[in-house]
Amino acid sequence: MMNCVIIDDEPLAREGLASYVREVDFLNLTGTCENPLELIKLLDREAIDLIFLDIQMPKMNGIDFLKIMQKPPMVIITTAYPSYALEGFQLNVLDYLLKPITFDRFFKSANKAKDYHRLLCNSVQPGAPKTETDEGYFFIKCGNKYEKIYFDEILYVEGMQNYVTIFTTKAKYVTLLNLKSLEQNLDSKLFIRVHKSYIVSTGKIDGIEGNDIFIGQHRVPISRNYREQVIQQVVTNKLWDKIKFS
């Protein structure tokens, strides 16, 4: 069950979405708000998993609200304005629903949120003690199939909007998950962010040349913002630059 909240300044729009929520058995409507400022008060009292967020509202619009939120819950935009789609996805919204919203489209979006929520809940937390069910792997959903991914088989991960492609020694897997969320569930001693769109396994790195990392036949770019950290963590601590012979 996911707790959700609706933010929209139009009463009819709020009621329409609320009626959809009541039809979905895994959604629990925690509250409705006329503007984002009301949500801030609600977040202090309730644990919210999902926000249905309008954009054009008085006092503060939805995009501005997302920009100031530190760690927002999952967000599905609900708006009559398609022009905000790119900016919304750059802020890692889960989906973008254009009004008038049909129940079929709403239900597909809600299921996307359910899958994403399950992934977050089932991910192995870095540093967590091992249990009988925690043996160095996790599951992701690829299409209609759940795939087991072993941490020690990951070569690197590429992120694109709300999807990631996980490259392993066996295959590559595409799943609904943003790169930042995945990074939070990887051991920082074993994986390192090298670019806004890439995370690599430090143990799988074969070499670094210029702004490229080589992992087998793969080439992964290093961005300027991460280069110093990568060199320090991956190379400097393991560099044999002076070998003394007795």
PDB file of C-alpha atoms in Angstrom:
ATOM      1  CA  MET A   1       0.000   0.000   0.000  1.00  0.00           C
ATOM      2  CA  MET A   2       1.341   3.423  -0.985  1.00  0.00           C
ATOM      3  CA  ASN A   3       0.293   6.658   0.713  1.00  0.00           C
ATOM      4  CA  CYS A   4      -0.398   9.343  -1.854  1.00  0.00           C
ATOM      5  CA  VAL A   5      -1.475  12.965  -1.901  1.00  0.00           C
ATOM      6  CA  ILE A   6      -3.063  15.123  -4.613  1.00  0.00           C
ATOM      7  CA  ILE A   7      -2.001  18.737  -5.139  1.00  0.00           C
ATOM      8  CA  ASP A   8      -4.199  20.776  -7.464  1.00  0.00           C
ATOM      9  CA  ASP A   9      -5.850  24.169  -7.127  1.00  0.00           C
ATOM     10  CA  GLU A  10      -8.963  23.043  -9.054  1.00  0.00           C
ATOM     11  CA  PRO A  11     -11.570  21.275  -6.853  1.00  0.00           C
ATOM     12  CA  LEU A  12     -12.962  19.234  -9.762  1.00  0.00           C
ATOM     13  CA  ALA A  13      -9.498  18.048 -10.729  1.00  0.00           C
ATOM     14  CA  ARG A  14      -8.785  16.991  -7.139  1.00  0.00           C
ATOM     15  CA  GLU A  15     -12.041  15.089  -6.883  1.00  0.00           C
ATOM     16  CA  GLY A  16     -11.506  13.402 -10.251  1.00  0.00           C
ATOM     17  CA  LEU A  17      -8.081  12.117  -9.241  1.00  0.00           C
ATOM     18  CA  ALA A  18      -9.355  11.144  -5.793  1.00  0.00           C
ATOM     19  CA  SER A  19     -12.054   8.994  -7.398  1.00  0.00           C
ATOM     20  CA  TYR A  20      -9.367   7.255  -9.476  1.00  0.00           C
ATOM     21  CA  VAL A  21      -7.236   6.648  -6.380  1.00  0.00           C
ATOM     22  CA  ARG A  22     -10.175   5.020  -4.599  1.00  0.00           C
ATOM     23  CA  GLU A  23     -10.442   2.513  -7.461  1.00  0.00           C
ATOM     24  CA  VAL A  24      -6.827   1.332  -7.055  1.00  0.00           C
ATOM     25  CA  ASP A  25      -6.355  -1.134  -4.205  1.00  0.00           C
ATOM     26  CA  PHE A  26      -2.652  -0.383  -3.617  1.00  0.00           C
ATOM     27  CA  LEU A  27      -3.133   3.390  -3.247  1.00  0.00           C
ATOM     28  CA  ASN A  28      -4.182   5.105  -0.031  1.00  0.00           C
ATOM     29  CA  LEU A  29      -5.214   8.754  -0.322  1.00  0.00           C
ATOM     30  CA  THR A  30      -3.640  10.528   2.642  1.00  0.00           C
ATOM     31  CA  GLY A  31      -4.879  13.982   1.711  1.00  0.00           C
ATOM     32  CA  THR A  32      -5.512  16.632  -0.934  1.00  0.00           C
ATOM     33  CA  CYS A  33      -3.982  20.118  -1.116  1.00  0.00           C
ATOM     34  CA  GLU A  34      -4.735  23.281  -3.057  1.00  0.00           C
ATOM     35  CA  ASN A  35      -1.061  24.256  -3.318  1.00  0.00           C
ATOM     36  CA  PRO A  36       2.420  22.915  -2.473  1.00  0.00           C
ATOM     37  CA  LEU A  37       2.652  24.982   0.719  1.00  0.00           C
ATOM     38  CA  GLU A  38      -0.148  22.886   2.225  1.00  0.00           C
ATOM     39  CA  LEU A  39       1.781  19.733   1.351  1.00  0.00           C
ATOM     40  CA  ILE A  40       4.810  20.873   3.367  1.00  0.00           C
ATOM     41  CA  LYS A  41       2.630  20.885   6.494  1.00  0.00           C
ATOM     42  CA  LEU A  42       1.213  17.472   5.588  1.00  0.00           C
ATOM     43  CA  LEU A  43       4.686  15.959   5.102  1.00  0.00           C
ATOM     44  CA  ASP A  44       5.509  16.873   8.704  1.00  0.00           C
ATOM     45  CA  ARG A  45       2.636  14.681   9.920  1.00  0.00           C
ATOM     46  CA  GLU A  46       2.397  11.842   7.394  1.00  0.00           C
ATOM     47  CA  ALA A  47       4.719   9.493   5.503  1.00  0.00           C
ATOM     48  CA  ILE A  48       3.991  10.134   1.810  1.00  0.00           C
ATOM     49  CA  ASP A  49       5.167   7.760  -0.935  1.00  0.00           C
ATOM     50  CA  LEU A  50       3.635   9.409  -3.999  1.00  0.00           C
ATOM     51  CA  ILE A  51       2.513  12.901  -5.033  1.00  0.00           C
ATOM     52  CA  PHE A  52       0.136  13.706  -7.892  1.00  0.00           C
ATOM     53  CA  LEU A  53       1.286  17.245  -8.625  1.00  0.00           C
ATOM     54  CA  ASP A  54      -0.297  19.957 -10.763  1.00  0.00           C
ATOM     55  CA  ILE A  55       1.996  22.641 -12.233  1.00  0.00           C
ATOM     56  CA  GLN A  56       0.045  25.856 -12.735  1.00  0.00           C
ATOM     57  CA  MET A  57      -1.082  26.874  -9.237  1.00  0.00           C
ATOM     58  CA  PRO A  58      -1.189  30.134  -7.248  1.00  0.00           C
ATOM     59  CA  LYS A  59       1.509  30.958  -4.654  1.00  0.00           C
ATOM     60  CA  MET A  60       3.953  28.357  -6.019  1.00  0.00           C
ATOM     61  CA  ASN A  61       3.870  26.237  -9.168  1.00  0.00           C
ATOM     62  CA  GLY A  62       4.705  22.557  -9.183  1.00  0.00           C
ATOM     63  CA  ILE A  63       8.063  22.860 -10.976  1.00  0.00           C
ATOM     64  CA  ASP A  64       9.355  25.469  -8.515  1.00  0.00           C
ATOM     65  CA  PHE A  65       8.216  23.258  -5.655  1.00  0.00           C
ATOM     66  CA  LEU A  66      10.195  20.270  -6.993  1.00  0.00           C
ATOM     67  CA  LYS A  67      13.302  22.410  -7.351  1.00  0.00           C
ATOM     68  CA  ILE A  68      13.354  23.340  -3.664  1.00  0.00           C
ATOM     69  CA  MET A  69      12.497  19.904  -2.264  1.00  0.00           C
ATOM     70  CA  GLN A  70      15.534  18.087  -0.860  1.00  0.00           C
ATOM     71  CA  LYS A  71      14.292  14.483  -1.050  1.00  0.00           C
ATOM     72  CA  PRO A  72      10.827  14.458  -2.611  1.00  0.00           C
ATOM     73  CA  PRO A  73       8.673  11.313  -2.666  1.00  0.00           C
ATOM     74  CA  MET A  74       7.801   9.830  -6.055  1.00  0.00           C
ATOM     75  CA  VAL A  75       6.082  12.472  -8.194  1.00  0.00           C
ATOM     76  CA  ILE A  76       3.611  12.120 -11.055  1.00  0.00           C
ATOM     77  CA  ILE A  77       2.855  15.398 -12.809  1.00  0.00           C
ATOM     78  CA  THR A  78      -0.804  16.078 -13.668  1.00  0.00           C
ATOM     79  CA  THR A  79      -1.215  19.114 -15.916  1.00  0.00           C
ATOM     80  CA  ALA A  80      -2.884  20.562 -18.993  1.00  0.00           C
ATOM     81  CA  TYR A  81       0.453  21.964 -20.233  1.00  0.00           C
ATOM     82  CA  PRO A  82       2.704  19.613 -22.268  1.00  0.00           C
ATOM     83  CA  SER A  83       5.488  22.220 -22.480  1.00  0.00           C
ATOM     84  CA  TYR A  84       6.755  21.358 -18.982  1.00  0.00           C
ATOM     85  CA  ALA A  85       7.442  17.689 -19.774  1.00  0.00           C
ATOM     86  CA  LEU A  86      11.196  17.976 -20.402  1.00  0.00           C
ATOM     87  CA  GLU A  87      11.802  20.085 -17.305  1.00  0.00           C
ATOM     88  CA  GLY A  88       9.699  17.698 -15.240  1.00  0.00           C
ATOM     89  CA  PHE A  89      11.691  14.634 -16.294  1.00  0.00           C
ATOM     90  CA  GLN A  90      14.949  16.495 -15.650  1.00  0.00           C
ATOM     91  CA  LEU A  91      13.700  16.776 -12.064  1.00  0.00           C
ATOM     92  CA  ASN A  92      13.204  12.981 -11.975  1.00  0.00           C
ATOM     93  CA  VAL A  93       9.415  12.891 -11.985  1.00  0.00           C
ATOM     94  CA  LEU A  94       8.077   9.380 -12.426  1.00  0.00           C
ATOM     95  CA  ASP A  95       5.463  10.177 -15.070  1.00  0.00           C
ATOM     96  CA  TYR A  96       3.706  13.063 -16.814  1.00  0.00           C
ATOM     97  CA  LEU A  97      -0.091  12.915 -17.194  1.00  0.00           C
ATOM     98  CA  LEU A  98      -1.848  15.386 -19.477  1.00  0.00           C
ATOM     99  CA  LYS A  99      -5.367  16.518 -18.581  1.00  0.00           C
ATOM    100  CA  PRO A 100      -8.005  15.346 -19.200  1.00  0.00           C
ATOM    101  CA  ILE A 101      -6.635  12.175 -17.633  1.00  0.00           C
ATOM    102  CA  THR A 102      -8.341   8.878 -18.442  1.00  0.00           C
ATOM    103  CA  PHE A 103      -8.500   6.139 -15.821  1.00  0.00           C
ATOM    104  CA  ASP A 104      -6.562   3.779 -18.104  1.00  0.00           C
ATOM    105  CA  ARG A 105      -3.661   6.229 -18.336  1.00  0.00           C
ATOM    106  CA  PHE A 106      -3.847   6.935 -14.598  1.00  0.00           C
ATOM    107  CA  PHE A 107      -3.770   3.220 -13.769  1.00  0.00           C
ATOM    108  CA  LYS A 108      -0.696   2.612 -15.945  1.00  0.00           C
ATOM    109  CA  SER A 109       1.086   5.457 -14.174  1.00  0.00           C
ATOM    110  CA  ALA A 110       0.056   4.159 -10.747  1.00  0.00           C
ATOM    111  CA  ASN A 111       1.416   0.704 -11.619  1.00  0.00           C
ATOM    112  CA  LYS A 112       4.689   2.283 -12.668  1.00  0.00           C
ATOM    113  CA  ALA A 113       4.858   3.905  -9.233  1.00  0.00           C
ATOM    114  CA  LYS A 114       4.070   0.578  -7.551  1.00  0.00           C
ATOM    115  CA  ASP A 115       6.918  -1.177  -9.400  1.00  0.00           C
ATOM    116  CA  TYR A 116       9.339   1.603  -8.577  1.00  0.00           C
ATOM    117  CA  HIS A 117       8.271   1.620  -4.918  1.00  0.00           C
ATOM    118  CA  ARG A 118       8.758  -2.142  -4.683  1.00  0.00           C
ATOM    119  CA  LEU A 119      12.247  -1.800  -6.145  1.00  0.00           C
ATOM    120  CA  LEU A 120      13.209   0.778  -3.543  1.00  0.00           C
ATOM    121  CA  CYS A 121      11.773  -1.271  -0.701  1.00  0.00           C
ATOM    122  CA  ASN A 122      13.496  -4.484  -1.816  1.00  0.00           C
ATOM    123  CA  SER A 123      16.879  -2.987  -2.641  1.00  0.00           C
ATOM    124  CA  VAL A 124      19.793  -4.032  -0.420  1.00  0.00           C
ATOM    125  CA  GLN A 125      21.006  -1.111   1.677  1.00  0.00           C
ATOM    126  CA  PRO A 126      24.786  -0.497   1.674  1.00  0.00           C
ATOM    127  CA  GLY A 127      26.404  -1.454   4.941  1.00  0.00           C
ATOM    128  CA  ALA A 128      23.395  -3.459   6.097  1.00  0.00           C
ATOM    129  CA  PRO A 129      24.190  -6.696   7.945  1.00  0.00           C
ATOM    130  CA  LYS A 130      23.880  -9.845   5.867  1.00  0.00           C
ATOM    131  CA  THR A 131      20.918 -12.112   6.482  1.00  0.00           C
ATOM    132  CA  GLU A 132      19.828 -15.377   4.957  1.00  0.00           C
ATOM    133  CA  THR A 133      17.966 -13.466   2.258  1.00  0.00           C
ATOM    134  CA  ASP A 134      20.737 -10.899   1.674  1.00  0.00           C
ATOM    135  CA  GLU A 135      23.538 -12.655  -0.205  1.00  0.00           C
ATOM    136  CA  GLY A 136      24.961  -9.897  -2.383  1.00  0.00           C
ATOM    137  CA  TYR A 137      22.171  -9.584  -4.912  1.00  0.00           C
ATOM    138  CA  PHE A 138      18.937  -7.747  -5.611  1.00  0.00           C
ATOM    139  CA  PHE A 139      16.023  -8.040  -8.037  1.00  0.00           C
ATOM    140  CA  ILE A 140      14.872  -5.606 -10.699  1.00  0.00           C
ATOM    141  CA  LYS A 141      11.855  -5.731 -12.978  1.00  0.00           C
ATOM    142  CA  CYS A 142      12.579  -5.905 -16.703  1.00  0.00           C
ATOM    143  CA  GLY A 143       9.317  -5.915 -18.628  1.00  0.00           C
ATOM    144  CA  ASN A 144       7.223  -8.683 -17.070  1.00  0.00           C
ATOM    145  CA  LYS A 145      10.185 -10.524 -15.568  1.00  0.00           C
ATOM    146  CA  TYR A 146      12.104 -10.077 -12.302  1.00  0.00           C
ATOM    147  CA  GLU A 147      15.862 -10.441 -12.833  1.00  0.00           C
ATOM    148  CA  LYS A 148      18.384 -11.284 -10.111  1.00  0.00           C
ATOM    149  CA  ILE A 149      21.466  -9.030 -10.225  1.00  0.00           C
ATOM    150  CA  TYR A 150      24.610  -9.922  -8.283  1.00  0.00           C
ATOM    151  CA  PHE A 151      26.625  -6.945  -7.075  1.00  0.00           C
ATOM    152  CA  ASP A 152      29.940  -8.598  -7.974  1.00  0.00           C
ATOM    153  CA  GLU A 153      28.790  -9.122 -11.591  1.00  0.00           C
ATOM    154  CA  ILE A 154      27.982  -5.447 -12.243  1.00  0.00           C
ATOM    155  CA  LEU A 155      30.410  -3.735 -14.640  1.00  0.00           C
ATOM    156  CA  TYR A 156      28.762  -0.324 -14.778  1.00  0.00           C
ATOM    157  CA  VAL A 157      25.385   1.407 -14.799  1.00  0.00           C
ATOM    158  CA  GLU A 158      24.112   4.010 -17.252  1.00  0.00           C
ATOM    159  CA  GLY A 159      21.217   6.287 -16.310  1.00  0.00           C
ATOM    160  CA  MET A 160      18.737   8.031 -18.589  1.00  0.00           C
ATOM    161  CA  GLN A 161      15.913  10.052 -17.010  1.00  0.00           C
ATOM    162  CA  ASN A 162      13.967   7.536 -14.876  1.00  0.00           C
ATOM    163  CA  TYR A 163      15.538   4.407 -16.344  1.00  0.00           C
ATOM    164  CA  VAL A 164      18.888   2.706 -15.843  1.00  0.00           C
ATOM    165  CA  THR A 165      20.749   0.131 -17.884  1.00  0.00           C
ATOM    166  CA  ILE A 166      22.799  -2.235 -15.730  1.00  0.00           C
ATOM    167  CA  PHE A 167      25.708  -3.833 -17.612  1.00  0.00           C
ATOM    168  CA  THR A 168      26.903  -7.086 -16.042  1.00  0.00           C
ATOM    169  CA  THR A 169      29.347  -9.841 -16.942  1.00  0.00           C
ATOM    170  CA  LYS A 170      26.380 -11.830 -18.287  1.00  0.00           C
ATOM    171  CA  ALA A 171      24.014  -9.353 -19.940  1.00  0.00           C
ATOM    172  CA  LYS A 172      22.533  -5.863 -19.753  1.00  0.00           C
ATOM    173  CA  TYR A 173      19.239  -5.050 -18.059  1.00  0.00           C
ATOM    174  CA  VAL A 174      16.962  -2.019 -18.429  1.00  0.00           C
ATOM    175  CA  THR A 175      14.651  -1.115 -15.564  1.00  0.00           C
ATOM    176  CA  LEU A 176      12.528   1.744 -14.231  1.00  0.00           C
ATOM    177  CA  LEU A 177      14.792   3.342 -11.616  1.00  0.00           C
ATOM    178  CA  ASN A 178      16.692   6.603 -11.470  1.00  0.00           C
ATOM    179  CA  LEU A 179      20.467   6.589 -11.119  1.00  0.00           C
ATOM    180  CA  LYS A 180      20.530   8.539  -7.866  1.00  0.00           C
ATOM    181  CA  SER A 181      18.282   6.022  -6.104  1.00  0.00           C
ATOM    182  CA  LEU A 182      20.392   3.129  -7.347  1.00  0.00           C
ATOM    183  CA  GLU A 183      23.592   4.853  -6.225  1.00  0.00           C
ATOM    184  CA  GLN A 184      22.225   5.143  -2.686  1.00  0.00           C
ATOM    185  CA  ASN A 185      21.848   1.356  -2.603  1.00  0.00           C
ATOM    186  CA  LEU A 186      25.356   0.528  -3.822  1.00  0.00           C
ATOM    187  CA  ASP A 187      28.393   0.142  -1.561  1.00  0.00           C
ATOM    188  CA  SER A 188      30.516   3.271  -2.054  1.00  0.00           C
ATOM    189  CA  LYS A 189      33.667   1.208  -1.455  1.00  0.00           C
ATOM    190  CA  LEU A 190      32.885  -0.931  -4.495  1.00  0.00           C
ATOM    191  CA  PHE A 191      31.129   1.502  -6.832  1.00  0.00           C
ATOM    192  CA  ILE A 192      31.896   5.079  -7.816  1.00  0.00           C
ATOM    193  CA  ARG A 193      30.019   7.790  -9.704  1.00  0.00           C
ATOM    194  CA  VAL A 194      32.175   8.929 -12.645  1.00  0.00           C
ATOM    195  CA  HIS A 195      29.664  11.007 -14.597  1.00  0.00           C
ATOM    196  CA  LYS A 196      26.172  12.361 -14.058  1.00  0.00           C
ATOM    197  CA  SER A 197      24.952   9.405 -16.122  1.00  0.00           C
ATOM    198  CA  TYR A 198      27.380   6.632 -15.103  1.00  0.00           C
ATOM    199  CA  ILE A 199      28.382   4.550 -12.065  1.00  0.00           C
ATOM    200  CA  VAL A 200      31.142   1.962 -12.394  1.00  0.00           C
ATOM    201  CA  SER A 201      32.418  -0.964 -10.344  1.00  0.00           C
ATOM    202  CA  THR A 202      35.913   0.006  -9.236  1.00  0.00           C
ATOM    203  CA  GLY A 203      37.081  -3.600  -9.224  1.00  0.00           C
ATOM    204  CA  LYS A 204      36.111  -4.055 -12.886  1.00  0.00           C
ATOM    205  CA  ILE A 205      38.135  -1.070 -14.190  1.00  0.00           C
ATOM    206  CA  ASP A 206      40.918  -2.236 -16.540  1.00  0.00           C
ATOM    207  CA  GLY A 207      42.402   1.174 -17.259  1.00  0.00           C
ATOM    208  CA  ILE A 208      41.922   4.939 -17.457  1.00  0.00           C
ATOM    209  CA  GLU A 209      43.097   7.089 -20.345  1.00  0.00           C
ATOM    210  CA  GLY A 210      42.241  10.750 -20.721  1.00  0.00           C
ATOM    211  CA  ASN A 211      38.547  11.093 -19.980  1.00  0.00           C
ATOM    212  CA  ASP A 212      37.685   7.444 -20.543  1.00  0.00           C
ATOM    213  CA  ILE A 213      37.440   4.389 -18.303  1.00  0.00           C
ATOM    214  CA  PHE A 214      37.975   0.996 -19.915  1.00  0.00           C
ATOM    215  CA  ILE A 215      36.065  -2.026 -18.627  1.00  0.00           C
ATOM    216  CA  GLY A 216      36.658  -4.975 -20.920  1.00  0.00           C
ATOM    217  CA  GLN A 217      35.368  -3.893 -24.333  1.00  0.00           C
ATOM    218  CA  HIS A 218      33.364  -1.042 -22.795  1.00  0.00           C
ATOM    219  CA  ARG A 219      34.378   2.616 -22.667  1.00  0.00           C
ATOM    220  CA  VAL A 220      32.763   4.854 -20.025  1.00  0.00           C
ATOM    221  CA  PRO A 221      33.299   8.645 -19.922  1.00  0.00           C
ATOM    222  CA  ILE A 222      34.599  10.504 -16.863  1.00  0.00           C
ATOM    223  CA  SER A 223      33.222  14.017 -16.420  1.00  0.00           C
ATOM    224  CA  ARG A 224      35.351  16.907 -15.230  1.00  0.00           C
ATOM    225  CA  ASN A 225      33.395  17.158 -11.968  1.00  0.00           C
ATOM    226  CA  TYR A 226      34.210  13.578 -10.959  1.00  0.00           C
ATOM    227  CA  ARG A 227      37.702  13.087 -12.436  1.00  0.00           C
ATOM    228  CA  GLU A 228      39.720  14.075  -9.367  1.00  0.00           C
ATOM    229  CA  GLN A 229      37.686  11.833  -7.060  1.00  0.00           C
ATOM    230  CA  VAL A 230      37.960   8.912  -9.499  1.00  0.00           C
ATOM    231  CA  ILE A 231      41.733   9.223  -9.832  1.00  0.00           C
ATOM    232  CA  GLN A 232      42.132   9.498  -6.061  1.00  0.00           C
ATOM    233  CA  GLN A 233      39.900   6.549  -5.194  1.00  0.00           C
ATOM    234  CA  VAL A 234      40.729   4.219  -8.072  1.00  0.00           C
ATOM    235  CA  VAL A 235      44.343   4.993  -8.999  1.00  0.00           C
ATOM    236  CA  THR A 236      46.286   6.906  -6.342  1.00  0.00           C
ATOM    237  CA  ASN A 237      45.687   4.473  -3.496  1.00  0.00           C
ATOM    238  CA  LYS A 238      46.822   1.546  -5.682  1.00  0.00           C
ATOM    239  CA  LEU A 239      49.572   3.219  -7.684  1.00  0.00           C
ATOM    240  CA  TRP A 240      53.019   1.608  -7.728  1.00  0.00           C
ATOM    241  CA  ASP A 241      55.077   4.460  -9.093  1.00  0.00           C
ATOM    242  CA  LYS A 242      58.358   3.696  -7.333  1.00  0.00           C
ATOM    243  CA  ILE A 243      59.563   0.151  -6.883  1.00  0.00           C
ATOM    244  CA  LYS A 244      62.699  -0.299  -4.800  1.00  0.00           C
ATOM    245  CA  PHE A 245      64.998  -3.238  -5.324  1.00  0.00           C
ATOM    246  CA  SER A 246      67.238  -4.409  -2.495  1.00  0.00           C
TER     247      SER A 246
END
